[in-house]
Amino acid sequence: MTTPLVEMDGDEMTRILWKMIKDELILPFVDLKSEYYDLGLEYRDKTSDQVTVDSANATKKYGVAVKCATITPNVQRMSEYNLHEMWKSPNGTIRAMLDGTVFRTPITIPSIHPAVKFWKKPITIARHAYGDVYRDVEIKANEPGVAKLVFEGENGQREEQIIHTFKGPGVIQGMHNTDASIRSFAHSCFKYALDLKQTIWFATKDTISKKYDGRFKAIFEEVFEEYKDAFEKAGIEYFYTLIDDAVARVMRSEGGFIWACKNYDGDVMSDMVSTAFGSLAMMTSVLVSPDGKYEYEAAHGTVTRHYYKYLKGEETSTNPMATIFAWSGAFRKRGELDNLPELVHYADELEAACFDTLNAGIVTKDLANLMEGVTPVVKNSADFLKAIRENLEKRLA
Ligand code: NAP
Ligand code: MG
């Protein structure tokens, strides 16, 4: 390695897995160069969350980070960890600082069949994470009256429209988005499509919402001009359609593409797609900024329930796949950026060793019931990692 990887440690069961993964699958094989940030809740509290900000800045500087799942504190965590403040979600802080988009992809294996029988390859969902209904304002009208939409520009633009003349009670909702945020989203999407060499779909309802959704469509078209040639060279496409048409097509597709969604569509569709593919423990996630910085992680949380069992000395069979793939994704990206084919090779072989293990039926408990056509052999986390290590050693020998 030439450039350090930004390493963000985390909480609970995933923090335990983090160390196990490093000891079994990384340190014996890679001369790891990382800049370590402890995003465990205790240290976040101790530094008044400065460590989260520092880790995001390091990601801006070096370009590639790998993150362990972290606790987002709530009232109960305040007392459990004796916190000075209810710190914000680290993922939210990092995403805001990098202005990034999150892409979620399932890890698929032949013995776990997606609920949708046509799906043969993973579908990656990209959700626009700003605005629309998530930053709306709402009014409940309790009597007859007029609702108006008014814009007062700083330089004189003034527009006023009647939303509705109420004859009785009703509800009103106002929402917004910004060109800057939509543009960042578009850049992240096109960059990541080129990375994966996969076609990207985007859909809105611009036939009905001509100005609002129409603006999304127009900005995507405009930004795509910058990527058109690279897409042609990579043999991939940008495909725009209406959201209802997209949903119908996704169901009949084979998968193997990225589906970019507006905020609400992404919220709903990502839960549908990930559930249909099988297991939260097999879902990877990467944050991509519009200027090409990457933060890899698992989509699941810190698996608290397993951690409490672990603390009692009980054996746990927590699935480390998504966290391993966060590491392999980060190594591959680092290798590509720094022109280190050996590091890219290691990342490929690490993932292949995981598939060797799963395809032989060696799995953690969460997957056992999902498998068809293979008799599963359930292992605890430590033995599962040992089995992967054996396969990795064979591959790298
Ligand atoms: P979670 O950690 O994702 O776990 C929910 C349940 O899903 C687990 O109890 C377990 O089911 C199953 N599961 C998830 N990952 C698994 C794995 N790798 N192997 C096996 N089973 C797995 O969600 P949560 O319990 O709602 O949240 C726990 C903490 O994580 C919270 O403090 C939350 O703030 C945080 N969180 C962090 C992130 C992040 O950093 N990206 C994301 C989400 C949540 P069973 O109990 O049935 O075995
Ligand atoms: Mg949701």
Short mmCIF file of C-alpha atoms and ligand atoms in Angstrom, two decimals:
data_model
loop_
_atom_site.label_atom_id
_atom_site.label_comp_id
_atom_site.label_asym_id
_atom_site.label_seq_id
_atom_site.Cartn_x
_atom_site.Cartn_y
_atom_site.Cartn_z
CA MET A 1 0.00 0.00 0.00
CA THR A 2 1.17 3.52 -0.72
CA THR A 3 -1.72 5.74 0.46
CA PRO A 4 -3.32 4.96 3.81
CA LEU A 5 -6.87 3.74 4.04
CA VAL A 6 -9.04 5.75 6.43
CA GLU A 7 -10.13 3.18 9.00
CA MET A 8 -13.20 4.04 11.10
CA ASP A 9 -13.74 1.62 13.96
CA GLY A 10 -17.20 1.26 15.49
CA ASP A 11 -19.36 -0.30 18.18
CA GLU A 12 -20.66 -3.47 19.79
CA MET A 13 -20.71 -6.77 17.84
CA THR A 14 -19.37 -5.23 14.66
CA ARG A 15 -16.41 -3.81 16.61
CA ILE A 16 -15.64 -7.35 17.80
CA LEU A 17 -15.95 -8.64 14.23
CA TRP A 18 -13.78 -5.77 12.98
CA LYS A 19 -10.79 -6.96 14.98
CA MET A 20 -11.42 -10.61 14.13
CA ILE A 21 -11.55 -9.78 10.40
CA LYS A 22 -8.31 -7.80 10.62
CA ASP A 23 -6.51 -10.56 12.53
CA GLU A 24 -7.70 -13.47 10.37
CA LEU A 25 -8.13 -12.05 6.90
CA ILE A 26 -6.16 -8.85 6.53
CA LEU A 27 -3.01 -8.50 8.64
CA PRO A 28 -1.55 -11.93 7.65
CA PHE A 29 -1.87 -11.00 3.96
CA VAL A 30 -1.57 -7.23 3.57
CA ASP A 31 1.02 -4.78 4.77
CA LEU A 32 -1.85 -2.63 6.01
CA LYS A 33 -1.36 1.10 5.90
CA SER A 34 -4.30 2.80 7.58
CA GLU A 35 -5.08 6.01 9.41
CA TYR A 36 -7.16 4.85 12.36
CA TYR A 37 -10.16 6.76 13.78
CA ASP A 38 -12.06 5.32 16.69
CA LEU A 39 -15.74 6.11 16.07
CA GLY A 40 -16.78 3.88 18.96
CA LEU A 41 -19.36 5.77 21.02
CA GLU A 42 -17.09 6.16 24.05
CA TYR A 43 -14.38 7.92 22.09
CA ARG A 44 -16.89 10.01 20.15
CA ASP A 45 -18.22 11.22 23.49
CA LYS A 46 -14.74 11.84 24.84
CA THR A 47 -13.82 14.01 21.82
CA SER A 48 -17.25 15.73 21.64
CA ASP A 49 -17.68 13.96 18.29
CA GLN A 50 -14.61 15.72 16.86
CA VAL A 51 -13.23 12.29 15.85
CA THR A 52 -16.14 11.84 13.42
CA VAL A 53 -15.40 15.19 11.78
CA ASP A 54 -11.67 14.33 11.64
CA SER A 55 -12.39 10.98 9.99
CA ALA A 56 -14.56 12.65 7.35
CA ASN A 57 -11.82 15.19 6.65
CA ALA A 58 -9.29 12.36 6.33
CA THR A 59 -11.61 10.72 3.78
CA LYS A 60 -11.67 13.97 1.82
CA LYS A 61 -7.87 14.02 1.94
CA TYR A 62 -7.08 10.39 1.06
CA GLY A 63 -10.18 9.45 -0.92
CA VAL A 64 -11.01 5.99 0.47
CA ALA A 65 -12.40 4.96 3.86
CA VAL A 66 -13.74 1.78 5.44
CA LYS A 67 -16.22 2.12 8.29
CA CYS A 68 -17.49 -0.22 10.99
CA ALA A 69 -21.14 0.12 12.08
CA THR A 70 -21.67 2.66 14.86
CA ILE A 71 -24.34 3.38 17.44
CA THR A 72 -26.60 6.35 16.78
CA PRO A 73 -27.38 7.40 20.35
CA ASN A 74 -30.93 7.63 21.61
CA VAL A 75 -32.31 8.28 25.11
CA GLN A 76 -31.51 4.75 26.27
CA ARG A 77 -27.90 4.98 25.02
CA MET A 78 -27.46 8.27 26.91
CA SER A 79 -27.62 6.42 30.22
CA GLU A 80 -26.04 3.18 28.97
CA TYR A 81 -22.89 5.07 27.92
CA ASN A 82 -23.20 8.01 30.30
CA LEU A 83 -23.03 10.43 27.37
CA HIS A 84 -22.46 14.17 27.60
CA GLU A 85 -24.76 14.77 24.64
CA MET A 86 -26.99 12.83 22.26
CA TRP A 87 -24.45 12.88 19.43
CA LYS A 88 -25.74 12.85 15.87
CA SER A 89 -25.49 9.83 13.62
CA PRO A 90 -21.86 9.51 12.42
CA ASN A 91 -23.15 8.38 9.03
CA GLY A 92 -25.25 11.54 8.77
CA THR A 93 -22.28 13.73 9.70
CA ILE A 94 -19.94 12.02 7.24
CA ARG A 95 -22.52 12.05 4.46
CA ALA A 96 -23.19 15.76 4.94
CA MET A 97 -19.45 16.58 4.92
CA LEU A 98 -18.75 14.52 1.80
CA ASP A 99 -22.05 15.56 0.14
CA GLY A 100 -22.30 11.93 -0.93
CA THR A 101 -24.84 9.40 -2.15
CA VAL A 102 -25.21 5.94 -0.61
CA PHE A 103 -25.24 2.92 -2.92
CA ARG A 104 -26.47 -0.40 -1.50
CA THR A 105 -25.77 -3.73 -3.17
CA PRO A 106 -26.70 -7.24 -2.01
CA ILE A 107 -24.06 -9.98 -1.95
CA THR A 108 -25.70 -12.85 -3.82
CA ILE A 109 -24.93 -16.59 -3.90
CA PRO A 110 -26.50 -19.31 -6.06
CA SER A 111 -28.08 -21.15 -3.11
CA ILE A 112 -30.05 -18.13 -1.89
CA HIS A 113 -32.76 -17.32 -4.42
CA PRO A 114 -34.19 -13.80 -4.58
CA ALA A 115 -37.92 -13.56 -3.96
CA VAL A 116 -38.25 -12.27 -7.52
CA LYS A 117 -37.44 -15.27 -9.70
CA PHE A 118 -36.21 -13.22 -12.69
CA TRP A 119 -33.40 -11.58 -10.70
CA LYS A 120 -30.08 -13.21 -11.53
CA LYS A 121 -27.69 -10.38 -10.64
CA PRO A 122 -27.64 -7.87 -7.79
CA ILE A 123 -29.53 -4.59 -8.08
CA THR A 124 -27.82 -1.57 -6.56
CA ILE A 125 -30.04 1.16 -5.15
CA ALA A 126 -28.86 4.76 -4.96
CA ARG A 127 -31.04 7.01 -2.84
CA HIS A 128 -30.93 10.79 -3.07
CA ALA A 129 -30.54 11.71 0.58
CA TYR A 130 -31.66 15.33 0.62
CA GLY A 131 -34.99 17.18 0.63
CA ASP A 132 -38.44 16.41 -0.73
CA VAL A 133 -40.83 15.07 1.88
CA TYR A 134 -37.97 14.59 4.40
CA ARG A 135 -37.53 18.36 4.71
CA ASP A 136 -41.12 19.39 4.19
CA VAL A 137 -43.39 21.79 6.03
CA GLU A 138 -46.96 20.84 6.66
CA ILE A 139 -50.13 22.64 7.67
CA LYS A 140 -53.40 21.20 8.78
CA ALA A 141 -56.21 23.46 7.61
CA ASN A 142 -59.02 23.36 10.11
CA GLU A 143 -61.47 25.56 8.23
CA PRO A 144 -62.29 26.76 4.72
CA GLY A 145 -59.64 29.05 3.22
CA VAL A 146 -57.01 29.52 0.53
CA ALA A 147 -53.59 27.81 0.47
CA LYS A 148 -50.95 29.58 -1.61
CA LEU A 149 -47.42 28.81 -2.72
CA VAL A 150 -45.30 31.97 -2.64
CA PHE A 151 -41.68 32.55 -3.64
CA GLU A 152 -39.97 35.83 -2.83
CA GLY A 153 -36.58 36.04 -4.55
CA GLU A 154 -33.79 38.19 -3.14
CA ASN A 155 -33.44 39.89 -6.52
CA GLY A 156 -37.04 40.45 -7.41
CA GLN A 157 -38.48 37.17 -8.67
CA ARG A 158 -41.91 36.87 -7.15
CA GLU A 159 -44.32 34.06 -7.86
CA GLU A 160 -47.57 33.20 -6.23
CA GLN A 161 -49.92 30.35 -7.02
CA ILE A 162 -53.07 29.09 -5.44
CA ILE A 163 -52.60 25.52 -4.27
CA HIS A 164 -56.19 24.96 -3.34
CA THR A 165 -59.27 26.79 -2.18
CA PHE A 166 -60.56 24.72 0.72
CA LYS A 167 -64.28 24.43 1.31
CA GLY A 168 -63.63 22.46 4.48
CA PRO A 169 -60.70 21.11 6.51
CA GLY A 170 -57.71 19.54 4.77
CA VAL A 171 -53.93 19.23 4.66
CA ILE A 172 -51.13 21.11 2.89
CA GLN A 173 -47.52 20.14 2.30
CA GLY A 174 -44.62 22.26 1.05
CA MET A 175 -41.35 20.72 -0.06
CA HIS A 176 -38.18 21.66 -1.86
CA ASN A 177 -34.94 20.51 -3.36
CA THR A 178 -31.91 22.40 -4.65
CA ASP A 179 -30.16 22.28 -8.01
CA ALA A 180 -26.85 21.86 -6.17
CA SER A 181 -27.98 18.75 -4.31
CA ILE A 182 -29.58 17.16 -7.38
CA ARG A 183 -26.42 17.88 -9.36
CA SER A 184 -24.20 16.25 -6.70
CA PHE A 185 -26.49 13.24 -6.70
CA ALA A 186 -26.22 12.96 -10.48
CA HIS A 187 -22.40 13.18 -10.41
CA SER A 188 -22.14 10.50 -7.71
CA CYS A 189 -24.48 8.23 -9.70
CA PHE A 190 -22.65 8.55 -12.99
CA LYS A 191 -19.24 8.15 -11.31
CA TYR A 192 -20.32 5.00 -9.53
CA ALA A 193 -21.93 3.54 -12.68
CA LEU A 194 -18.56 3.93 -14.42
CA ASP A 195 -16.84 2.26 -11.45
CA LEU A 196 -19.12 -0.77 -11.54
CA LYS A 197 -19.37 -0.66 -15.34
CA GLN A 198 -23.10 -1.00 -14.93
CA THR A 199 -25.99 0.73 -16.64
CA ILE A 200 -27.85 3.23 -14.45
CA TRP A 201 -31.58 3.87 -14.34
CA PHE A 202 -33.23 6.98 -13.01
CA ALA A 203 -36.93 7.59 -12.71
CA THR A 204 -39.27 10.36 -11.56
CA LYS A 205 -42.87 11.34 -12.23
CA ASP A 206 -42.14 14.28 -14.52
CA THR A 207 -45.32 13.78 -16.55
CA ILE A 208 -47.29 14.88 -13.48
CA SER A 209 -44.71 16.99 -11.66
CA LYS A 210 -43.50 18.97 -14.65
CA LYS A 211 -41.39 21.58 -12.84
CA TYR A 212 -40.25 19.70 -9.71
CA ASP A 213 -39.53 16.23 -11.07
CA GLY A 214 -38.86 17.82 -14.44
CA ARG A 215 -35.93 19.65 -12.82
CA PHE A 216 -34.45 16.32 -11.65
CA LYS A 217 -34.74 14.90 -15.15
CA ALA A 218 -33.20 17.99 -16.76
CA ILE A 219 -30.25 18.16 -14.36
CA PHE A 220 -29.49 14.47 -14.84
CA GLU A 221 -29.56 14.96 -18.62
CA GLU A 222 -27.30 18.00 -18.37
CA VAL A 223 -24.76 16.32 -16.04
CA PHE A 224 -24.79 13.17 -18.16
CA GLU A 225 -23.31 15.15 -21.07
CA GLU A 226 -20.01 15.17 -19.09
CA TYR A 227 -20.05 11.37 -18.80
CA LYS A 228 -21.51 10.41 -22.19
CA ASP A 229 -18.22 9.51 -23.86
CA ALA A 230 -16.94 7.54 -20.88
CA PHE A 231 -20.23 5.62 -20.74
CA GLU A 232 -19.96 4.78 -24.44
CA LYS A 233 -16.41 3.55 -23.94
CA ALA A 234 -17.45 1.43 -20.96
CA GLY A 235 -20.38 0.00 -22.92
CA ILE A 236 -22.97 1.14 -20.39
CA GLU A 237 -26.06 3.33 -20.60
CA TYR A 238 -27.99 5.97 -18.75
CA PHE A 239 -31.67 5.10 -18.93
CA TYR A 240 -34.44 7.47 -17.85
CA THR A 241 -38.06 6.45 -17.45
CA LEU A 242 -41.14 7.14 -15.33
CA ILE A 243 -41.10 5.72 -11.81
CA ASP A 244 -44.07 3.38 -12.32
CA ASP A 245 -42.55 2.08 -15.54
CA ALA A 246 -39.23 1.60 -13.71
CA VAL A 247 -40.88 -0.46 -10.96
CA ALA A 248 -42.53 -2.72 -13.53
CA ARG A 249 -39.28 -3.12 -15.48
CA VAL A 250 -37.22 -3.82 -12.35
CA MET A 251 -39.55 -6.71 -11.49
CA ARG A 252 -39.08 -8.27 -14.91
CA SER A 253 -35.34 -7.55 -15.16
CA GLU A 254 -32.38 -9.83 -14.56
CA GLY A 255 -30.74 -7.25 -12.29
CA GLY A 256 -27.14 -6.19 -12.74
CA PHE A 257 -27.75 -2.43 -12.85
CA ILE A 258 -27.90 0.61 -10.59
CA TRP A 259 -31.27 2.14 -9.82
CA ALA A 260 -31.06 5.79 -8.82
CA CYS A 261 -34.09 6.96 -6.86
CA LYS A 262 -35.44 10.20 -5.50
CA ASN A 263 -35.43 10.35 -1.71
CA TYR A 264 -38.82 8.79 -0.99
CA ASP A 265 -38.63 6.23 -3.79
CA GLY A 266 -35.20 5.19 -2.53
CA ASP A 267 -36.42 4.85 1.04
CA VAL A 268 -39.23 2.53 -0.02
CA MET A 269 -37.53 0.65 -2.85
CA SER A 270 -34.30 -0.05 -0.97
CA ASP A 271 -36.23 -1.91 1.73
CA MET A 272 -38.15 -3.83 -0.92
CA VAL A 273 -35.07 -4.76 -2.95
CA SER A 274 -32.91 -5.70 0.03
CA THR A 275 -35.62 -7.87 1.59
CA ALA A 276 -36.28 -9.57 -1.74
CA PHE A 277 -32.58 -10.44 -2.04
CA GLY A 278 -32.54 -12.18 1.34
CA SER A 279 -30.64 -10.78 4.29
CA LEU A 280 -29.58 -7.47 5.78
CA ALA A 281 -26.34 -9.18 6.83
CA MET A 282 -25.47 -9.60 3.13
CA MET A 283 -26.02 -5.98 2.12
CA THR A 284 -23.04 -3.75 1.40
CA SER A 285 -23.06 -0.01 1.27
CA VAL A 286 -20.76 2.65 -0.14
CA LEU A 287 -20.94 6.42 0.13
CA VAL A 288 -19.69 8.12 -3.05
CA SER A 289 -19.10 11.87 -3.13
CA PRO A 290 -19.61 13.93 -6.31
CA ASP A 291 -15.83 14.49 -6.48
CA GLY A 292 -15.07 10.77 -6.23
CA LYS A 293 -14.34 10.02 -2.53
CA TYR A 294 -15.46 6.61 -1.26
CA GLU A 295 -16.52 5.31 2.14
CA TYR A 296 -17.30 1.57 2.32
CA GLU A 297 -19.37 -0.08 5.06
CA ALA A 298 -21.96 -2.74 5.83
CA ALA A 299 -25.61 -1.70 5.55
CA HIS A 300 -26.55 -3.30 8.88
CA GLY A 301 -26.04 -1.86 12.34
CA THR A 302 -23.94 -2.93 15.32
CA VAL A 303 -26.07 -6.08 15.93
CA THR A 304 -26.72 -5.17 19.57
CA ARG A 305 -28.68 -8.31 20.43
CA HIS A 306 -25.70 -10.52 19.53
CA TYR A 307 -23.31 -8.25 21.42
CA TYR A 308 -25.21 -8.65 24.67
CA LYS A 309 -24.99 -12.43 24.22
CA TYR A 310 -21.26 -12.10 23.50
CA LEU A 311 -20.82 -10.06 26.71
CA LYS A 312 -22.44 -12.90 28.66
CA GLY A 313 -19.82 -15.23 27.22
CA GLU A 314 -22.26 -16.90 24.84
CA GLU A 315 -21.21 -18.00 21.38
CA THR A 316 -22.51 -15.85 18.53
CA SER A 317 -23.00 -16.61 14.88
CA THR A 318 -22.98 -13.06 13.54
CA ASN A 319 -22.47 -12.78 9.79
CA PRO A 320 -19.30 -10.80 8.93
CA MET A 321 -19.82 -10.87 5.13
CA ALA A 322 -20.93 -7.27 4.61
CA THR A 323 -18.10 -5.98 6.79
CA ILE A 324 -15.53 -8.11 4.95
CA PHE A 325 -16.86 -6.76 1.66
CA ALA A 326 -16.52 -3.21 2.99
CA TRP A 327 -12.81 -3.93 3.45
CA SER A 328 -12.41 -5.66 0.08
CA GLY A 329 -14.23 -2.83 -1.65
CA ALA A 330 -11.96 -0.27 -0.02
CA PHE A 331 -8.79 -2.24 -0.84
CA ARG A 332 -9.86 -2.67 -4.46
CA LYS A 333 -10.58 1.05 -4.84
CA ARG A 334 -7.27 1.99 -3.13
CA GLY A 335 -5.44 -0.46 -5.41
CA GLU A 336 -7.09 1.01 -8.51
CA LEU A 337 -6.34 4.59 -7.50
CA ASP A 338 -2.72 3.86 -6.56
CA ASN A 339 -2.10 1.44 -9.41
CA LEU A 340 -1.39 -1.52 -7.13
CA PRO A 341 -2.57 -4.63 -9.04
CA GLU A 342 -1.50 -6.89 -6.17
CA LEU A 343 -3.85 -5.10 -3.77
CA VAL A 344 -6.71 -5.39 -6.28
CA HIS A 345 -5.87 -9.08 -6.65
CA TYR A 346 -5.97 -9.58 -2.89
CA ALA A 347 -9.40 -7.89 -2.73
CA ASP A 348 -10.72 -10.14 -5.50
CA GLU A 349 -9.35 -13.28 -3.85
CA LEU A 350 -10.73 -12.29 -0.45
CA GLU A 351 -14.23 -12.04 -1.91
CA ALA A 352 -13.73 -15.26 -3.86
CA ALA A 353 -12.65 -17.04 -0.66
CA CYS A 354 -15.88 -15.88 1.00
CA PHE A 355 -17.89 -17.32 -1.91
CA ASP A 356 -15.88 -20.58 -1.79
CA THR A 357 -16.88 -20.89 1.86
CA LEU A 358 -20.58 -20.07 1.41
CA ASN A 359 -20.90 -22.23 -1.70
CA ALA A 360 -19.52 -25.17 0.30
CA GLY A 361 -22.46 -24.62 2.65
CA ILE A 362 -20.40 -23.16 5.50
CA VAL A 363 -22.49 -20.28 6.83
CA THR A 364 -23.52 -18.25 9.85
CA LYS A 365 -26.89 -18.93 11.45
CA ASP A 366 -28.79 -16.12 9.72
CA LEU A 367 -28.27 -17.72 6.29
CA ALA A 368 -28.99 -21.34 7.16
CA ASN A 369 -32.76 -21.11 6.62
CA LEU A 370 -32.45 -19.17 3.38
CA MET A 371 -30.33 -21.71 1.49
CA GLU A 372 -31.75 -24.13 -1.05
CA GLY A 373 -30.04 -27.11 -2.64
CA VAL A 374 -27.12 -27.09 -0.18
CA THR A 375 -27.04 -28.59 3.30
CA PRO A 376 -25.78 -25.76 5.50
CA VAL A 377 -23.08 -26.26 8.10
CA VAL A 378 -23.63 -23.53 10.70
CA LYS A 379 -20.51 -22.01 12.27
CA ASN A 380 -19.92 -19.36 14.89
CA SER A 381 -18.33 -16.12 13.68
CA ALA A 382 -14.77 -17.16 14.62
CA ASP A 383 -14.95 -20.54 12.88
CA PHE A 384 -16.66 -19.03 9.86
CA LEU A 385 -13.75 -16.57 9.52
CA LYS A 386 -11.24 -19.41 9.94
CA ALA A 387 -12.91 -21.29 7.09
CA ILE A 388 -12.64 -18.21 4.88
CA ARG A 389 -8.99 -17.84 5.86
CA GLU A 390 -8.23 -21.41 4.80
CA ASN A 391 -9.78 -20.76 1.40
CA LEU A 392 -7.92 -17.49 1.09
CA GLU A 393 -4.60 -19.16 1.89
CA LYS A 394 -5.28 -21.77 -0.80
CA ARG A 395 -6.08 -19.08 -3.32
CA LEU A 396 -3.07 -16.93 -2.54
CA ALA A 397 -0.62 -19.87 -2.32
P1 NAP B 1 -28.86 -4.16 13.33
O1 NAP B 1 -27.64 -3.97 14.10
O2 NAP B 1 -28.74 -4.12 11.85
O3 NAP B 1 -29.50 -5.56 13.75
C1 NAP B 1 -30.87 -5.89 13.62
C2 NAP B 1 -31.03 -7.40 13.55
O4 NAP B 1 -30.71 -7.84 12.23
C3 NAP B 1 -30.10 -8.17 14.46
O5 NAP B 1 -30.60 -8.27 15.76
C4 NAP B 1 -29.99 -9.49 13.73
O6 NAP B 1 -31.15 -10.27 13.88
C5 NAP B 1 -29.99 -9.05 12.27
N1 NAP B 1 -28.61 -8.77 11.78
C6 NAP B 1 -28.11 -7.58 11.37
N2 NAP B 1 -26.84 -7.72 10.96
C7 NAP B 1 -26.53 -9.02 11.14
C8 NAP B 1 -25.35 -9.78 10.92
N3 NAP B 1 -24.24 -9.21 10.42
N4 NAP B 1 -25.37 -11.10 11.21
C9 NAP B 1 -26.48 -11.69 11.68
N5 NAP B 1 -27.62 -11.02 11.92
C10 NAP B 1 -27.65 -9.70 11.65
O7 NAP B 1 -29.98 -3.07 13.71
P2 NAP B 1 -30.47 -2.54 15.15
O8 NAP B 1 -30.42 -3.63 16.15
O9 NAP B 1 -31.71 -1.84 14.86
O10 NAP B 1 -29.42 -1.43 15.57
C11 NAP B 1 -28.33 -1.66 16.44
C12 NAP B 1 -27.47 -0.42 16.51
O11 NAP B 1 -26.88 -0.19 15.25
C13 NAP B 1 -28.22 0.85 16.87
O12 NAP B 1 -27.56 1.51 17.93
C14 NAP B 1 -28.20 1.69 15.61
O13 NAP B 1 -28.04 3.06 15.91
C15 NAP B 1 -26.98 1.18 14.90
N6 NAP B 1 -27.03 1.25 13.43
C16 NAP B 1 -25.89 1.65 12.80
C17 NAP B 1 -25.82 1.66 11.42
C18 NAP B 1 -24.54 2.09 10.76
O14 NAP B 1 -23.58 2.41 11.43
N7 NAP B 1 -24.48 2.07 9.48
C19 NAP B 1 -26.92 1.25 10.67
C20 NAP B 1 -28.07 0.83 11.33
C21 NAP B 1 -28.11 0.83 12.72
P3 NAP B 1 -31.38 -11.37 15.03
O15 NAP B 1 -31.30 -10.62 16.33
O16 NAP B 1 -32.73 -11.90 14.72
O17 NAP B 1 -30.29 -12.41 14.90
MG MG B 2 -36.87 2.81 4.76
#
